[in-house]
Short mmCIF file of C-alpha atoms in Angstrom, two decimals:
data_model
loop_
_atom_site.label_atom_id
_atom_site.label_comp_id
_atom_site.label_asym_id
_atom_site.label_seq_id
_atom_site.Cartn_x
_atom_site.Cartn_y
_atom_site.Cartn_z
CA MET A 19 0.05 -0.24 -0.33
CA ARG A 20 2.03 2.33 1.32
CA ASP A 21 4.71 1.27 -1.68
CA THR A 22 2.38 3.02 -4.24
CA VAL A 23 3.79 6.65 -3.19
CA THR A 24 5.21 8.42 -5.38
CA THR A 25 5.19 12.21 -4.55
CA PRO A 26 8.20 13.85 -4.16
CA ALA A 27 7.41 14.79 -0.95
CA LEU A 28 8.43 11.83 0.97
CA PRO A 29 11.83 11.61 -0.38
CA LEU A 30 12.26 15.01 0.11
CA GLY A 31 10.39 15.29 3.94
CA ASP A 32 12.14 11.35 4.59
CA ASP A 33 15.54 13.87 4.69
CA ALA A 34 14.13 16.04 7.11
CA LEU A 35 12.30 13.14 9.65
CA ILE A 36 16.25 10.96 10.11
CA LEU A 37 18.69 14.39 10.37
CA SER A 38 15.54 15.82 12.72
CA HIS A 39 15.68 12.57 14.14
CA ARG A 40 20.04 12.17 14.27
CA LEU A 41 20.20 16.25 15.58
CA GLY A 42 18.06 15.69 18.53
CA GLU A 43 20.29 12.90 19.77
CA TRP A 44 23.08 15.41 20.87
CA ALA A 45 20.12 16.88 23.31
CA GLY A 46 22.53 16.53 26.72
CA GLN A 47 25.50 15.62 25.01
CA ALA A 48 26.72 18.64 23.02
CA PRO A 49 30.24 20.18 24.10
CA VAL A 50 28.37 23.72 24.74
CA LEU A 51 25.20 24.50 26.20
CA GLU A 52 24.66 27.05 23.37
CA GLU A 53 25.02 24.71 20.82
CA GLU A 54 22.69 21.71 22.56
CA VAL A 55 20.21 24.78 21.72
CA ALA A 56 21.52 25.29 18.06
CA LEU A 57 20.37 21.93 17.79
CA ALA A 58 18.02 21.26 19.03
CA ASN A 59 16.19 24.69 17.35
CA ILE A 60 17.37 23.00 13.85
CA ALA A 61 16.28 19.80 14.62
CA LEU A 62 12.72 20.63 15.15
CA ASP A 63 12.90 23.52 11.83
CA LEU A 64 13.85 20.17 9.92
CA LEU A 65 10.43 18.20 12.27
CA GLY A 66 8.40 20.86 11.37
CA GLN A 67 9.34 20.89 7.93
CA ALA A 68 9.13 16.21 7.99
CA ARG A 69 5.40 16.94 9.55
CA VAL A 70 4.15 18.94 6.24
CA LEU A 71 5.62 16.92 3.81
CA LEU A 72 4.82 13.66 5.18
CA SER A 73 1.12 14.99 5.31
CA LEU A 74 1.84 15.77 1.91
CA ALA A 75 3.10 11.86 1.33
CA GLY A 76 -0.34 10.63 3.63
CA ASP A 77 -0.73 9.83 7.10
CA GLU A 78 2.54 11.58 8.73
CA ASP A 79 2.48 9.40 11.89
CA GLU A 80 2.28 5.85 10.10
CA LEU A 81 4.44 7.20 7.67
CA ALA A 82 7.60 8.14 10.55
CA TYR A 83 6.69 5.30 12.50
CA LEU A 84 5.39 2.43 10.95
CA ARG A 85 7.92 1.73 7.42
CA GLU A 86 10.71 -0.28 7.15
CA GLU A 87 13.88 0.35 6.84
CA ARG A 88 13.95 -0.30 2.85
CA GLU A 89 10.54 2.17 2.49
CA PHE A 90 12.50 5.12 3.35
CA ARG A 91 14.01 7.21 1.29
CA ASN A 92 16.12 9.51 2.46
CA LEU A 93 19.42 10.20 1.45
CA GLN A 94 21.85 7.99 3.27
CA LEU A 95 24.34 10.94 4.11
CA VAL A 96 21.84 12.16 6.86
CA GLU A 97 21.40 9.53 8.26
CA GLN A 98 25.14 8.90 9.22
CA PRO A 99 25.77 8.63 13.13
CA ASN A 100 26.62 12.08 14.67
CA GLY A 101 30.71 10.74 14.66
CA ASP A 102 32.37 14.24 16.43
CA PHE A 103 30.72 17.89 16.31
CA ALA A 104 33.04 17.89 13.19
CA HIS A 105 31.33 15.32 11.63
CA THR A 106 27.92 16.64 13.06
CA ILE A 107 28.55 20.21 11.36
CA ALA A 108 29.99 18.53 8.07
CA ARG A 109 26.99 17.20 7.32
CA GLN A 110 25.35 19.81 8.38
CA LEU A 111 26.99 21.88 5.91
CA TYR A 112 27.18 19.49 2.93
CA PHE A 113 23.59 18.97 3.56
CA SER A 114 21.90 22.66 4.43
CA THR A 115 23.74 23.78 1.45
CA TYR A 116 21.65 21.20 -1.11
CA GLN A 117 18.47 22.01 0.88
CA GLU A 118 18.76 25.61 0.12
CA LEU A 119 19.12 25.20 -3.27
CA LEU A 120 16.74 22.43 -3.93
CA PHE A 121 13.96 24.37 -1.90
CA GLU A 122 15.08 28.65 -3.69
CA GLN A 123 13.95 26.33 -6.30
CA LEU A 124 10.72 24.88 -5.83
CA ALA A 125 9.91 27.90 -4.47
CA ASP A 126 9.55 29.42 -7.31
CA GLY A 127 7.66 26.61 -8.91
CA ASP A 128 4.25 25.38 -8.95
CA THR A 129 4.41 22.05 -7.67
CA GLU A 130 2.51 21.46 -3.70
CA LEU A 131 6.09 21.78 -2.40
CA ALA A 132 6.46 25.25 -3.59
CA PRO A 133 4.24 26.37 0.33
CA LEU A 134 6.61 24.74 2.38
CA ALA A 135 9.77 25.22 0.10
CA GLY A 136 9.02 28.92 0.03
CA LYS A 137 8.67 29.27 3.99
CA ALA A 138 11.00 26.79 4.98
CA VAL A 139 14.25 28.14 3.22
CA LYS A 140 14.15 30.68 5.17
CA GLU A 141 15.03 28.81 7.80
CA VAL A 142 17.49 27.21 6.26
CA ALA A 143 19.53 30.06 5.42
CA TYR A 144 20.41 29.59 8.53
CA HIS A 145 21.39 26.33 9.08
CA ARG A 146 23.68 26.59 6.06
CA ASP A 147 25.59 29.96 8.46
CA HIS A 148 25.52 28.50 11.20
CA ALA A 149 27.22 25.09 9.38
CA THR A 150 29.16 27.12 7.34
CA GLN A 151 30.52 29.58 10.78
CA TRP A 152 31.97 26.07 12.93
CA THR A 153 34.11 24.48 10.03
CA LEU A 154 35.15 28.07 9.37
CA ARG A 155 35.65 28.10 13.46
CA LEU A 156 36.96 24.87 13.24
CA GLY A 157 38.87 24.79 10.50
CA ASP A 158 40.32 27.77 11.17
CA GLY A 159 41.09 26.99 14.51
CA THR A 160 43.58 24.96 16.55
CA ASP A 161 45.34 21.50 15.07
CA GLU A 162 43.09 18.30 16.87
CA SER A 163 39.81 20.93 15.43
CA ARG A 164 41.50 21.69 11.90
CA THR A 165 42.46 17.75 12.16
CA ARG A 166 38.54 16.20 12.63
CA MET A 167 37.43 19.14 10.73
CA GLN A 168 39.08 17.67 7.60
CA HIS A 169 38.77 14.22 8.52
CA ALA A 170 34.92 14.77 9.31
CA LEU A 171 34.81 16.48 5.53
CA ASP A 172 37.06 13.72 3.63
CA ALA A 173 34.71 11.07 5.58
CA LEU A 174 31.29 12.61 4.65
CA TRP A 175 32.30 12.98 0.81
CA ARG A 176 31.17 9.73 -0.69
CA PHE A 177 27.34 10.45 0.28
CA THR A 178 27.34 13.43 -1.22
CA GLY A 179 27.21 12.73 -4.73
CA GLU A 180 23.87 11.12 -4.26
CA MET A 181 22.26 13.98 -3.54
CA PHE A 182 22.12 14.79 -7.05
CA GLU A 183 20.77 12.15 -8.43
CA PRO A 184 17.17 13.23 -8.85
CA VAL A 185 14.46 13.05 -7.40
CA PRO A 186 11.57 11.22 -8.87
CA GLY A 187 8.95 13.87 -9.62
CA LEU A 188 11.38 16.43 -10.20
CA GLU A 189 13.79 15.53 -12.43
CA SER A 190 12.81 18.17 -14.55
CA LEU A 191 14.52 20.37 -11.66
CA PRO A 192 18.61 22.09 -13.05
CA TRP A 193 20.40 19.13 -11.01
CA ALA A 194 23.72 19.32 -12.93
CA THR A 195 23.76 23.09 -11.77
CA PHE A 196 22.95 22.20 -8.34
CA HIS A 197 25.83 20.18 -7.96
CA ASP A 198 28.08 23.63 -9.73
CA VAL A 199 26.48 25.99 -8.06
CA TRP A 200 26.93 23.13 -4.40
CA THR A 201 30.37 22.43 -5.53
CA THR A 202 31.49 26.36 -6.14
CA ARG A 203 30.04 27.13 -2.74
CA ILE A 204 31.39 24.17 -0.74
CA THR A 205 34.82 24.89 -2.11
CA ALA A 206 34.63 28.99 -1.23
CA THR A 207 33.65 28.11 2.53
CA VAL A 208 36.22 24.80 2.85
CA GLU A 209 38.94 26.98 0.95
CA GLN A 210 38.15 30.25 3.46
CA ALA A 211 38.26 27.13 6.25
CA THR A 212 41.84 26.69 5.63
CA LEU A 213 41.53 23.28 4.57
CA ARG A 214 40.76 21.48 1.00
CA LEU A 215 37.29 19.94 -0.55
CA PRO A 216 38.08 16.01 -0.16
CA GLU A 217 39.44 15.04 -3.64
CA GLY A 218 37.68 10.84 -3.57
CA PRO A 219 34.49 10.16 -5.90
CA GLN A 220 31.12 11.14 -5.34
CA ARG A 221 29.96 8.79 -7.07
CA GLY A 222 30.82 5.27 -8.58
CA ALA A 223 31.77 1.77 -7.35
CA TRP A 224 32.86 2.70 -4.14
CA THR A 225 30.79 5.37 -3.20
CA ALA A 226 27.18 5.17 -1.05
CA GLY A 227 23.53 6.15 -2.68
CA ALA A 228 20.52 4.19 -3.18
CA GLY A 229 18.92 6.00 0.24
CA ARG A 230 16.46 7.70 -2.69
CA GLN A 231 15.85 3.20 -3.81
CA GLY A 232 15.20 2.00 0.12
CA LEU A 233 19.19 0.52 0.43
CA HIS A 234 20.95 2.06 3.58
CA THR A 235 23.91 1.61 5.62
CA GLU A 236 24.40 -0.36 8.68
CA PRO A 237 23.43 2.11 11.30
CA PHE A 238 20.14 3.17 9.78
CA GLY A 239 18.83 -0.06 11.56
CA ARG A 240 19.57 0.60 15.16
CA LEU A 241 17.93 4.48 13.93
CA LEU A 242 14.46 3.09 12.93
CA ALA A 243 13.94 1.16 15.54
CA GLU A 244 15.21 3.63 18.28
CA MET A 245 12.91 7.07 16.71
CA GLN A 246 9.69 4.11 16.28
CA HIS A 247 9.80 1.54 19.25
CA LEU A 248 7.26 3.61 21.40
CA HIS A 249 4.74 4.16 18.57
CA ARG A 250 5.02 0.07 17.53
CA SER A 251 4.69 -0.38 21.34
CA HIS A 252 2.08 1.62 22.48
CA PRO A 253 -0.11 2.21 19.34
CA GLY A 254 -2.00 5.25 19.04
CA ALA A 255 -0.27 6.44 22.53
CA THR A 256 -1.36 10.16 23.52
CA TRP A 257 0.11 12.19 26.36
CA MET B 30 -4.89 37.19 30.79
CA VAL B 31 -7.00 37.60 28.50
CA THR B 32 -11.06 37.92 28.73
CA THR B 33 -13.85 38.31 25.93
CA GLY B 34 -13.78 41.65 27.31
CA ASP B 35 -10.46 42.33 25.97
CA THR B 36 -11.23 43.97 22.74
CA THR B 37 -8.29 46.09 22.01
CA ALA B 38 -6.12 44.32 18.89
CA THR B 39 -8.06 46.37 16.74
CA ARG B 40 -7.89 46.15 12.64
CA ALA B 41 -5.61 48.85 12.97
CA ASP B 42 -2.91 46.83 15.11
CA ALA B 43 -2.97 44.35 11.48
CA PRO B 44 0.54 43.54 9.74
CA THR B 45 -0.13 45.31 6.84
CA SER B 46 3.56 46.34 6.99
CA ALA B 47 4.48 42.56 5.28
CA GLY B 48 1.88 43.94 1.71
CA ARG B 49 -0.42 41.05 3.46
CA PRO B 50 -3.58 42.64 6.02
CA THR B 51 -6.12 39.89 7.58
CA THR B 52 -9.30 40.60 5.97
CA ALA B 53 -12.38 41.69 7.13
CA GLY B 54 -15.41 41.37 5.52
CA THR B 55 -18.55 42.32 7.93
CA ALA B 56 -18.39 44.36 11.07
CA LEU B 57 -18.70 40.62 13.44
CA GLU B 58 -15.85 39.13 11.67
CA ALA B 59 -13.89 42.37 11.92
CA GLU B 60 -15.42 42.26 15.82
CA LEU B 61 -14.14 38.74 15.99
CA LEU B 62 -11.11 39.23 14.39
CA ALA B 63 -10.10 41.70 17.05
CA LEU B 64 -10.84 38.82 19.06
CA ALA B 65 -8.90 35.92 17.87
CA GLY B 66 -6.18 38.78 17.14
CA SER B 67 -5.82 40.08 21.52
CA VAL B 68 -5.05 36.01 22.06
CA PRO B 69 -1.59 36.44 23.14
CA ASP B 70 1.46 34.80 22.04
CA PRO B 71 2.39 31.44 24.29
CA GLU B 72 5.84 31.47 24.07
CA LEU B 73 6.15 35.35 24.20
CA PRO B 74 3.03 36.41 25.80
CA VAL B 75 3.54 40.04 25.73
CA LEU B 76 2.48 39.55 22.04
CA THR B 77 -0.96 39.63 20.68
CA LEU B 78 -1.21 36.99 17.65
CA ALA B 79 -2.00 40.32 16.60
CA GLU B 80 1.14 42.18 17.01
CA LEU B 81 2.78 38.95 15.70
CA GLY B 82 1.01 39.16 12.44
CA VAL B 83 0.42 35.51 12.36
CA LEU B 84 -3.31 35.55 11.71
CA ARG B 85 -4.38 35.78 8.19
CA ASP B 86 -8.20 35.84 7.67
CA LEU B 87 -11.10 35.01 9.37
CA ARG B 88 -14.47 34.32 7.95
CA LEU B 89 -17.92 33.73 9.18
CA THR B 90 -18.99 30.85 6.70
CA ALA B 91 -22.15 30.25 8.47
CA PRO B 92 -24.42 31.94 11.74
CA ASP B 93 -22.25 30.01 13.80
CA ARG B 94 -19.49 28.91 11.70
CA VAL B 95 -16.35 31.05 11.06
CA GLU B 96 -12.49 29.72 9.57
CA VAL B 97 -9.26 31.63 11.11
CA GLU B 98 -6.07 31.31 8.95
CA LEU B 99 -2.69 31.12 10.95
CA THR B 100 0.70 31.08 10.16
CA PRO B 101 3.73 29.24 12.27
CA THR B 102 6.13 31.82 12.64
CA TYR B 103 8.86 29.26 11.94
CA THR B 104 7.77 25.86 10.20
CA GLY B 105 8.31 23.74 13.65
CA CYS B 106 6.54 26.48 15.74
CA PRO B 107 5.22 23.95 18.50
CA ALA B 108 3.11 26.91 20.23
CA ILE B 109 0.66 26.73 16.97
CA GLU B 110 -0.71 23.95 18.86
CA ALA B 111 -1.60 26.30 21.85
CA MET B 112 -2.36 29.11 19.47
CA SER B 113 -4.99 27.45 17.67
CA ALA B 114 -6.26 25.84 21.23
CA ASP B 115 -6.49 29.26 22.47
CA ILE B 116 -8.10 31.10 19.38
CA GLU B 117 -11.00 28.52 20.03
CA ARG B 118 -11.87 28.96 23.04
CA ILE B 119 -11.95 32.71 22.99
CA LEU B 120 -14.33 32.56 19.71
CA HIS B 121 -16.10 29.92 21.93
CA ASP B 122 -17.02 31.79 24.99
CA HIS B 123 -17.97 34.34 22.46
CA GLY B 124 -20.39 32.00 21.33
CA ILE B 125 -19.44 30.90 18.36
CA PRO B 126 -19.48 27.06 18.45
CA ASP B 127 -17.91 25.93 15.31
CA VAL B 128 -14.72 26.89 15.35
CA GLU B 129 -11.32 26.02 11.87
CA VAL B 130 -8.20 27.14 12.42
CA ARG B 131 -6.02 26.44 9.72
CA THR B 132 -2.58 26.39 9.13
CA VAL B 133 -1.73 28.68 6.13
CA LEU B 134 2.37 28.49 5.15
CA SER B 135 2.13 31.20 2.16
CA PRO B 136 3.03 33.75 1.69
CA PRO B 137 5.66 33.19 4.20
CA TRP B 138 5.53 34.80 7.14
CA THR B 139 8.24 37.14 7.58
CA THR B 140 9.55 39.41 10.87
CA ASP B 141 8.47 42.81 8.74
CA ALA B 142 5.08 41.29 9.71
CA ILE B 143 5.28 42.76 13.43
CA THR B 144 3.74 45.10 14.40
CA ALA B 145 5.28 48.70 15.34
CA GLU B 146 3.49 48.41 18.88
CA GLY B 147 4.77 44.68 19.35
CA ARG B 148 8.06 45.70 19.12
CA ARG B 149 8.04 47.95 21.52
CA LYS B 150 6.82 45.32 23.67
CA LEU B 151 9.38 43.38 22.40
CA GLU B 152 11.65 45.84 23.72
CA ASP B 153 10.49 46.30 26.55
CA PHE B 154 10.50 42.38 27.45
CA GLY B 155 14.36 42.56 26.83
CA ILE B 156 13.87 41.40 23.30
CA ALA B 157 16.17 43.24 20.71
CA PRO B 158 13.75 43.48 18.39
CA PRO B 159 14.37 41.82 14.04
CA ARG B 160 15.12 44.27 12.04
CA PRO B 161 13.91 44.93 8.59
CA ALA B 162 14.08 41.11 6.98
CA GLY B 163 13.10 43.09 3.43
CA PRO B 164 12.96 41.05 0.30
CA ALA B 165 13.50 37.18 0.71
CA GLY B 166 17.09 36.18 0.62
CA GLY B 167 18.07 34.49 4.04
CA PRO B 168 20.19 36.14 7.08
CA ILE B 169 21.24 39.96 6.94
CA SER B 170 24.18 40.84 7.30
CA VAL B 171 25.22 40.53 11.25
CA ASP B 172 27.50 43.58 10.61
CA LEU B 173 24.25 46.41 10.91
CA THR B 174 23.39 47.06 14.59
CA ILE B 175 22.16 45.10 17.05
CA ARG B 176 20.76 48.15 20.27
CA CYS B 177 21.37 45.96 23.70
CA PRO B 178 17.30 46.02 24.82
CA HIS B 179 18.88 47.31 28.61
CA CYS B 180 20.72 49.98 28.72
CA GLY B 181 20.50 50.80 24.89
CA SER B 182 23.53 50.29 23.78
CA THR B 183 24.89 49.57 20.07
CA ASP B 184 28.10 47.47 21.50
CA THR B 185 26.06 44.32 21.01
CA THR B 186 28.17 40.35 20.10
CA LEU B 187 26.77 37.19 18.57
CA LEU B 188 27.08 34.85 21.11
CA SER B 189 24.42 32.01 19.19
CA ARG B 190 22.51 31.70 16.13
CA PHE B 191 20.36 30.59 18.00
CA SER B 192 18.68 31.19 21.72
CA SER B 193 16.35 29.76 23.76
CA THR B 194 13.47 29.51 20.60
CA ALA B 195 14.95 29.55 16.91
CA CYS B 196 13.57 32.88 16.31
CA LYS B 197 14.65 34.29 18.57
CA ALA B 198 19.42 34.58 18.74
CA LEU B 199 21.71 34.68 21.39
CA ARG B 200 24.05 38.18 22.02
CA ARG B 201 25.74 40.06 24.89
CA CYS B 202 26.05 43.53 25.67
CA GLU B 203 29.04 44.83 25.03
CA SER B 204 28.74 47.96 27.41
CA CYS B 205 26.43 46.39 30.95
CA ARG B 206 27.75 42.81 30.11
CA GLU B 207 23.85 41.75 30.14
CA PRO B 208 23.46 38.89 27.66
CA PHE B 209 19.55 39.71 25.87
CA ASP B 210 18.13 37.61 23.13
CA HIS B 211 17.50 39.22 19.55
CA PHE B 212 14.45 37.84 17.41
CA LYS B 213 16.28 37.41 14.13
CA GLU B 214 14.58 38.17 10.95
CA LEU B 215 13.33 36.31 8.78
#
């Protein structure tokens, strides 16, 4: 039944939902209180996006809590574990730069996604700014922070190619241009942070990139187990 | 605390600066709109919903039925449900049994929709009001002056882009050394 859902709201909603959950895992763990609050606020913005998008695709609770792993259509990038703070920032930099480009374009279009995109793009601009400022601070910081930031950028690089595979239902968007502009923006930030752009391939035999088809990485199952267990253990629970 | 007699929020307070005035057709609709607009924001109770600029429309679709359009400040704003419940309650108390509050996203809310009175109240409350956001295009430069709401100094520093809620940033005044929230431009 749920296999019949084909709206592009589903993969984009899954991106927002899963990244929101990952950022929520920082609660109680962030390096400083301000970042605890910042990451929770970004998670809340993403959860708001997810609720609107999944509601366009069906019943938001059913889609979030009752689908199996292979029914999720999110990018593999957003399901990657938080790692250290630099990993989380690298994931934020890659994803928010992409999401801003995508939502800018959708906001100007006439699809059912336009109202949400027009609303969320203004919030995402703050997410991208947050990630950019931290990349500069960690990259152009101490030897330790610089090493970790570079390592994080390198480690997540192979998950970035998937972002530019056309989302089913949105094939008419300028995906090649997204990739070019994204690369230009990431390069500018990375260079300003005195770091180097990762050199490995973004797509190919040794890269990730089947999240949109429902294939996910090993940590995703554990994320779902935690995210879904309350709803599955107590169906229809309210408080 | 809002009572049904508190109708201080009039159409003059409705958000017009963003070019999207709330609409009211009949005198009764105007009265009900003012009533709904007088509901305090659940998270910033110094502001009413009219001053925040989140009430988009109110229509009587039958003698005992009202439809209200509300727009969230942020997509994930958890206060939207409390706002809806408060609007339903105040209109029920005013004799409208059937109230439907719908959430609309487009056109997106902007901090430019906060009224002049709303900005003054924010500052009195210790929150630096948002600067003009202008056309969409992301965060405006942090170099533009933000005044300390406590001492009025313009020598203030950004501490964190996200504060107690997504709509605020945390700053510190370098003159009086007090931290304060700044309502971010959106």
